[in-house]
Amino acid sequence: MFITELEQIVATQSSEDLVTIALYWFDLPQFYKQVKWILKEPTRVIIAWTYTMPEINESAGVVFKSFDRVDCEPFWKPQRKLLDNKYMSIDFPFEPVDRDDNTGPFDDYFMFIRLYSAYQTAKDKSSELLTNNVMEKFKFAWNEDG
């Protein structure tokens, strides 16, 4: 993206305090160059977020891992690898800050899964990954360990 496009579409130079981003969708060197240009110095803040594999309990983890690595696998884009290792393999030219993880309620779990790019790609190809059978496995596993 050229500077004129950046100014028209996103922001002008040194005009923003904060940028939030799901990094795995972008050409990182190009993005870093642009975000450094947009953010105000010296307090540049970038929130680079990602999804991680939810950890509910051991039984739900087994069901989820099968769903994620078998059912969804053909629909994942290559960028998915960045999520799997929580961005640890990328060059991040900013000072990192960690936060606590948490897992929400059962219904939110499926809202999360329905946001998967693999789920959306499958749906676009008329494939429903969250079949009744899969949902029942999740429900049983969710309650099994606690």
JSON list of C-alpha atoms in Angstrom, two decimals:
[
{"chain": "A", "resi": 1, "resn": "MET", "atom": "CA", "xyz": [0.00, 0.00, 0.00]},
{"chain": "A", "resi": 2, "resn": "PHE", "atom": "CA", "xyz": [1.33, 3.42, -0.91]},
{"chain": "A", "resi": 3, "resn": "ILE", "atom": "CA", "xyz": [1.48, 6.25, 1.67]},
{"chain": "A", "resi": 4, "resn": "THR", "atom": "CA", "xyz": [-1.36, 8.12, -0.06]},
{"chain": "A", "resi": 5, "resn": "GLU", "atom": "CA", "xyz": [-3.54, 5.00, 0.10]},
{"chain": "A", "resi": 6, "resn": "LEU", "atom": "CA", "xyz": [-2.56, 4.44, 3.72]},
{"chain": "A", "resi": 7, "resn": "GLU", "atom": "CA", "xyz": [-3.57, 7.99, 4.63]},
{"chain": "A", "resi": 8, "resn": "GLN", "atom": "CA", "xyz": [-6.88, 7.73, 2.78]},
{"chain": "A", "resi": 9, "resn": "ILE", "atom": "CA", "xyz": [-7.86, 4.28, 3.99]},
{"chain": "A", "resi": 10, "resn": "VAL", "atom": "CA", "xyz": [-6.28, 3.96, 7.44]},
{"chain": "A", "resi": 11, "resn": "ALA", "atom": "CA", "xyz": [-4.68, 7.01, 9.04]},
{"chain": "A", "resi": 12, "resn": "THR", "atom": "CA", "xyz": [-2.10, 9.74, 8.63]},
{"chain": "A", "resi": 13, "resn": "GLN", "atom": "CA", "xyz": [1.48, 9.62, 9.91]},
{"chain": "A", "resi": 14, "resn": "SER", "atom": "CA", "xyz": [1.87, 9.56, 13.72]},
{"chain": "A", "resi": 15, "resn": "SER", "atom": "CA", "xyz": [-1.87, 9.98, 14.19]},
{"chain": "A", "resi": 16, "resn": "GLU", "atom": "CA", "xyz": [-2.89, 6.89, 16.17]},
{"chain": "A", "resi": 17, "resn": "ASP", "atom": "CA", "xyz": [-2.26, 5.79, 19.75]},
{"chain": "A", "resi": 18, "resn": "LEU", "atom": "CA", "xyz": [-3.31, 2.17, 19.31]},
{"chain": "A", "resi": 19, "resn": "VAL", "atom": "CA", "xyz": [-3.69, -0.49, 16.62]},
{"chain": "A", "resi": 20, "resn": "THR", "atom": "CA", "xyz": [-5.36, -3.85, 17.20]},
{"chain": "A", "resi": 21, "resn": "ILE", "atom": "CA", "xyz": [-4.66, -6.60, 14.74]},
{"chain": "A", "resi": 22, "resn": "ALA", "atom": "CA", "xyz": [-4.95, -10.30, 14.02]},
{"chain": "A", "resi": 23, "resn": "LEU", "atom": "CA", "xyz": [-1.42, -10.53, 12.59]},
{"chain": "A", "resi": 24, "resn": "TYR", "atom": "CA", "xyz": [-1.81, -13.87, 10.90]},
{"chain": "A", "resi": 25, "resn": "TRP", "atom": "CA", "xyz": [-3.72, -12.34, 7.96]},
{"chain": "A", "resi": 26, "resn": "PHE", "atom": "CA", "xyz": [-1.02, -9.88, 6.89]},
{"chain": "A", "resi": 27, "resn": "ASP", "atom": "CA", "xyz": [2.33, -9.60, 5.15]},
{"chain": "A", "resi": 28, "resn": "LEU", "atom": "CA", "xyz": [4.20, -8.89, 8.39]},
{"chain": "A", "resi": 29, "resn": "PRO", "atom": "CA", "xyz": [7.19, -6.84, 7.15]},
{"chain": "A", "resi": 30, "resn": "GLN", "atom": "CA", "xyz": [4.83, -4.57, 5.19]},
{"chain": "A", "resi": 31, "resn": "PHE", "atom": "CA", "xyz": [2.39, -4.32, 8.09]},
{"chain": "A", "resi": 32, "resn": "TYR", "atom": "CA", "xyz": [5.13, -3.43, 10.59]},
{"chain": "A", "resi": 33, "resn": "LYS", "atom": "CA", "xyz": [6.40, -0.69, 8.31]},
{"chain": "A", "resi": 34, "resn": "GLN", "atom": "CA", "xyz": [2.93, 0.79, 7.98]},
{"chain": "A", "resi": 35, "resn": "VAL", "atom": "CA", "xyz": [1.95, 0.49, 11.63]},
{"chain": "A", "resi": 36, "resn": "LYS", "atom": "CA", "xyz": [5.18, 2.19, 12.75]},
{"chain": "A", "resi": 37, "resn": "TRP", "atom": "CA", "xyz": [4.36, 5.02, 10.37]},
{"chain": "A", "resi": 38, "resn": "ILE", "atom": "CA", "xyz": [0.79, 5.39, 11.72]},
{"chain": "A", "resi": 39, "resn": "LEU", "atom": "CA", "xyz": [1.45, 5.09, 15.46]},
{"chain": "A", "resi": 40, "resn": "LYS", "atom": "CA", "xyz": [2.51, 8.03, 17.62]},
{"chain": "A", "resi": 41, "resn": "GLU", "atom": "CA", "xyz": [5.92, 7.90, 19.25]},
{"chain": "A", "resi": 42, "resn": "PRO", "atom": "CA", "xyz": [7.18, 7.22, 21.85]},
{"chain": "A", "resi": 43, "resn": "THR", "atom": "CA", "xyz": [4.19, 5.29, 23.20]},
{"chain": "A", "resi": 44, "resn": "ARG", "atom": "CA", "xyz": [3.32, 3.10, 20.23]},
{"chain": "A", "resi": 45, "resn": "VAL", "atom": "CA", "xyz": [0.81, 0.46, 21.29]},
{"chain": "A", "resi": 46, "resn": "ILE", "atom": "CA", "xyz": [-0.08, -2.49, 19.13]},
{"chain": "A", "resi": 47, "resn": "ILE", "atom": "CA", "xyz": [-2.40, -5.23, 20.31]},
{"chain": "A", "resi": 48, "resn": "ALA", "atom": "CA", "xyz": [-1.67, -8.36, 18.30]},
{"chain": "A", "resi": 49, "resn": "TRP", "atom": "CA", "xyz": [-4.21, -10.96, 19.29]},
{"chain": "A", "resi": 50, "resn": "THR", "atom": "CA", "xyz": [-4.83, -14.53, 18.33]},
{"chain": "A", "resi": 51, "resn": "TYR", "atom": "CA", "xyz": [-7.06, -17.44, 19.11]},
{"chain": "A", "resi": 52, "resn": "THR", "atom": "CA", "xyz": [-5.60, -20.41, 20.90]},
{"chain": "A", "resi": 53, "resn": "MET", "atom": "CA", "xyz": [-6.90, -23.90, 21.44]},
{"chain": "A", "resi": 54, "resn": "PRO", "atom": "CA", "xyz": [-9.41, -23.67, 24.30]},
{"chain": "A", "resi": 55, "resn": "GLU", "atom": "CA", "xyz": [-8.56, -25.79, 27.31]},
{"chain": "A", "resi": 56, "resn": "ILE", "atom": "CA", "xyz": [-11.71, -27.00, 29.05]},
{"chain": "A", "resi": 57, "resn": "ASN", "atom": "CA", "xyz": [-10.87, -30.40, 30.47]},
{"chain": "A", "resi": 58, "resn": "GLU", "atom": "CA", "xyz": [-9.06, -33.48, 29.23]},
{"chain": "A", "resi": 59, "resn": "SER", "atom": "CA", "xyz": [-12.12, -35.09, 27.60]},
{"chain": "A", "resi": 60, "resn": "ALA", "atom": "CA", "xyz": [-13.23, -31.93, 25.81]},
{"chain": "A", "resi": 61, "resn": "GLY", "atom": "CA", "xyz": [-9.62, -31.40, 24.71]},
{"chain": "A", "resi": 62, "resn": "VAL", "atom": "CA", "xyz": [-9.56, -34.79, 22.97]},
{"chain": "A", "resi": 63, "resn": "VAL", "atom": "CA", "xyz": [-12.81, -34.04, 21.12]},
{"chain": "A", "resi": 64, "resn": "PHE", "atom": "CA", "xyz": [-11.70, -30.52, 20.21]},
{"chain": "A", "resi": 65, "resn": "LYS", "atom": "CA", "xyz": [-8.29, -31.66, 18.98]},
{"chain": "A", "resi": 66, "resn": "SER", "atom": "CA", "xyz": [-9.89, -34.24, 16.68]},
{"chain": "A", "resi": 67, "resn": "PHE", "atom": "CA", "xyz": [-12.35, -31.64, 15.36]},
{"chain": "A", "resi": 68, "resn": "ASP", "atom": "CA", "xyz": [-9.63, -29.02, 14.91]},
{"chain": "A", "resi": 69, "resn": "ARG", "atom": "CA", "xyz": [-6.92, -31.25, 13.39]},
{"chain": "A", "resi": 70, "resn": "VAL", "atom": "CA", "xyz": [-9.04, -33.70, 11.40]},
{"chain": "A", "resi": 71, "resn": "ASP", "atom": "CA", "xyz": [-12.38, -32.14, 10.46]},
{"chain": "A", "resi": 72, "resn": "CYS", "atom": "CA", "xyz": [-11.11, -28.57, 9.98]},
{"chain": "A", "resi": 73, "resn": "GLU", "atom": "CA", "xyz": [-7.65, -29.41, 8.59]},
{"chain": "A", "resi": 74, "resn": "PRO", "atom": "CA", "xyz": [-8.57, -29.32, 4.89]},
{"chain": "A", "resi": 75, "resn": "PHE", "atom": "CA", "xyz": [-10.06, -25.86, 5.32]},
{"chain": "A", "resi": 76, "resn": "TRP", "atom": "CA", "xyz": [-7.26, -24.11, 7.22]},
{"chain": "A", "resi": 77, "resn": "LYS", "atom": "CA", "xyz": [-5.15, -21.50, 5.48]},
{"chain": "A", "resi": 78, "resn": "PRO", "atom": "CA", "xyz": [-1.32, -21.71, 5.87]},
{"chain": "A", "resi": 79, "resn": "GLN", "atom": "CA", "xyz": [-1.34, -18.76, 8.29]},
{"chain": "A", "resi": 80, "resn": "ARG", "atom": "CA", "xyz": [-2.98, -21.04, 10.83]},
{"chain": "A", "resi": 81, "resn": "LYS", "atom": "CA", "xyz": [0.50, -22.23, 11.85]},
{"chain": "A", "resi": 82, "resn": "LEU", "atom": "CA", "xyz": [1.13, -18.80, 13.40]},
{"chain": "A", "resi": 83, "resn": "LEU", "atom": "CA", "xyz": [-1.85, -19.34, 15.70]},
{"chain": "A", "resi": 84, "resn": "ASP", "atom": "CA", "xyz": [-0.82, -22.81, 16.74]},
{"chain": "A", "resi": 85, "resn": "ASN", "atom": "CA", "xyz": [2.39, -21.53, 18.29]},
{"chain": "A", "resi": 86, "resn": "LYS", "atom": "CA", "xyz": [0.83, -18.31, 19.64]},
{"chain": "A", "resi": 87, "resn": "TYR", "atom": "CA", "xyz": [2.94, -16.08, 17.35]},
{"chain": "A", "resi": 88, "resn": "MET", "atom": "CA", "xyz": [6.15, -17.35, 18.99]},
{"chain": "A", "resi": 89, "resn": "SER", "atom": "CA", "xyz": [7.75, -17.97, 15.57]},
{"chain": "A", "resi": 90, "resn": "ILE", "atom": "CA", "xyz": [7.29, -14.46, 14.20]},
{"chain": "A", "resi": 91, "resn": "ASP", "atom": "CA", "xyz": [9.59, -11.49, 14.35]},
{"chain": "A", "resi": 92, "resn": "PHE", "atom": "CA", "xyz": [7.71, -8.94, 16.49]},
{"chain": "A", "resi": 93, "resn": "PRO", "atom": "CA", "xyz": [9.54, -5.59, 16.55]},
{"chain": "A", "resi": 94, "resn": "PHE", "atom": "CA", "xyz": [7.63, -4.27, 19.56]},
{"chain": "A", "resi": 95, "resn": "GLU", "atom": "CA", "xyz": [7.87, -4.89, 23.30]},
{"chain": "A", "resi": 96, "resn": "PRO", "atom": "CA", "xyz": [5.55, -7.83, 24.09]},
{"chain": "A", "resi": 97, "resn": "VAL", "atom": "CA", "xyz": [3.11, -7.90, 27.01]},
{"chain": "A", "resi": 98, "resn": "ASP", "atom": "CA", "xyz": [1.36, -11.11, 28.10]},
{"chain": "A", "resi": 99, "resn": "ARG", "atom": "CA", "xyz": [-2.09, -11.49, 29.62]},
{"chain": "A", "resi": 100, "resn": "ASP", "atom": "CA", "xyz": [-3.99, -14.20, 31.45]},
{"chain": "A", "resi": 101, "resn": "ASP", "atom": "CA", "xyz": [-5.90, -16.83, 29.49]},
{"chain": "A", "resi": 102, "resn": "ASN", "atom": "CA", "xyz": [-9.48, -17.76, 30.23]},
{"chain": "A", "resi": 103, "resn": "THR", "atom": "CA", "xyz": [-12.19, -20.05, 28.90]},
{"chain": "A", "resi": 104, "resn": "GLY", "atom": "CA", "xyz": [-15.79, -18.91, 28.69]},
{"chain": "A", "resi": 105, "resn": "PRO", "atom": "CA", "xyz": [-19.14, -20.71, 28.85]},
{"chain": "A", "resi": 106, "resn": "PHE", "atom": "CA", "xyz": [-20.17, -23.65, 26.66]},
{"chain": "A", "resi": 107, "resn": "ASP", "atom": "CA", "xyz": [-22.24, -21.58, 24.18]},
{"chain": "A", "resi": 108, "resn": "ASP", "atom": "CA", "xyz": [-19.37, -19.11, 23.74]},
{"chain": "A", "resi": 109, "resn": "TYR", "atom": "CA", "xyz": [-17.15, -22.06, 22.85]},
{"chain": "A", "resi": 110, "resn": "PHE", "atom": "CA", "xyz": [-19.27, -22.78, 19.78]},
{"chain": "A", "resi": 111, "resn": "MET", "atom": "CA", "xyz": [-19.48, -19.11, 18.88]},
{"chain": "A", "resi": 112, "resn": "PHE", "atom": "CA", "xyz": [-15.65, -19.21, 18.89]},
{"chain": "A", "resi": 113, "resn": "ILE", "atom": "CA", "xyz": [-15.60, -22.29, 16.63]},
{"chain": "A", "resi": 114, "resn": "ARG", "atom": "CA", "xyz": [-18.11, -20.73, 14.23]},
{"chain": "A", "resi": 115, "resn": "LEU", "atom": "CA", "xyz": [-15.69, -17.80, 13.82]},
{"chain": "A", "resi": 116, "resn": "TYR", "atom": "CA", "xyz": [-12.91, -20.13, 12.61]},
{"chain": "A", "resi": 117, "resn": "SER", "atom": "CA", "xyz": [-11.85, -19.33, 9.08]},
{"chain": "A", "resi": 118, "resn": "ALA", "atom": "CA", "xyz": [-11.83, -23.10, 8.44]},
{"chain": "A", "resi": 119, "resn": "TYR", "atom": "CA", "xyz": [-15.44, -23.35, 9.64]},
{"chain": "A", "resi": 120, "resn": "GLN", "atom": "CA", "xyz": [-16.46, -20.44, 7.39]},
{"chain": "A", "resi": 121, "resn": "THR", "atom": "CA", "xyz": [-14.60, -21.93, 4.41]},
{"chain": "A", "resi": 122, "resn": "ALA", "atom": "CA", "xyz": [-16.28, -25.29, 4.97]},
{"chain": "A", "resi": 123, "resn": "LYS", "atom": "CA", "xyz": [-19.68, -23.60, 5.25]},
{"chain": "A", "resi": 124, "resn": "ASP", "atom": "CA", "xyz": [-19.04, -21.71, 1.99]},
{"chain": "A", "resi": 125, "resn": "LYS", "atom": "CA", "xyz": [-18.39, -25.11, 0.42]},
{"chain": "A", "resi": 126, "resn": "SER", "atom": "CA", "xyz": [-21.69, -26.46, 1.85]},
{"chain": "A", "resi": 127, "resn": "SER", "atom": "CA", "xyz": [-19.97, -28.54, 4.51]},
{"chain": "A", "resi": 128, "resn": "GLU", "atom": "CA", "xyz": [-21.28, -28.30, 8.09]},
{"chain": "A", "resi": 129, "resn": "LEU", "atom": "CA", "xyz": [-18.46, -29.26, 10.45]},
{"chain": "A", "resi": 130, "resn": "LEU", "atom": "CA", "xyz": [-20.50, -28.94, 13.64]},
{"chain": "A", "resi": 131, "resn": "THR", "atom": "CA", "xyz": [-22.85, -31.82, 12.96]},
{"chain": "A", "resi": 132, "resn": "ASN", "atom": "CA", "xyz": [-25.23, -33.10, 15.63]},
{"chain": "A", "resi": 133, "resn": "ASN", "atom": "CA", "xyz": [-22.80, -35.95, 16.28]},
{"chain": "A", "resi": 134, "resn": "VAL", "atom": "CA", "xyz": [-19.88, -33.57, 16.81]},
{"chain": "A", "resi": 135, "resn": "MET", "atom": "CA", "xyz": [-21.99, -31.30, 19.04]},
{"chain": "A", "resi": 136, "resn": "GLU", "atom": "CA", "xyz": [-23.05, -34.26, 21.18]},
{"chain": "A", "resi": 137, "resn": "LYS", "atom": "CA", "xyz": [-19.42, -35.37, 21.59]},
{"chain": "A", "resi": 138, "resn": "PHE", "atom": "CA", "xyz": [-18.51, -31.86, 22.75]},
{"chain": "A", "resi": 139, "resn": "LYS", "atom": "CA", "xyz": [-21.46, -31.68, 25.17]},
{"chain": "A", "resi": 140, "resn": "PHE", "atom": "CA", "xyz": [-20.60, -35.04, 26.70]},
{"chain": "A", "resi": 141, "resn": "ALA", "atom": "CA", "xyz": [-16.89, -34.26, 26.97]},
{"chain": "A", "resi": 142, "resn": "TRP", "atom": "CA", "xyz": [-17.55, -30.77, 28.38]},
{"chain": "A", "resi": 143, "resn": "ASN", "atom": "CA", "xyz": [-19.33, -32.24, 31.38]},
{"chain": "A", "resi": 144, "resn": "GLU", "atom": "CA", "xyz": [-17.32, -35.44, 31.78]},
{"chain": "A", "resi": 145, "resn": "ASP", "atom": "CA", "xyz": [-14.41, -34.12, 33.86]},
{"chain": "A", "resi": 146, "resn": "GLY", "atom": "CA", "xyz": [-16.23, -31.73, 36.04]}
]
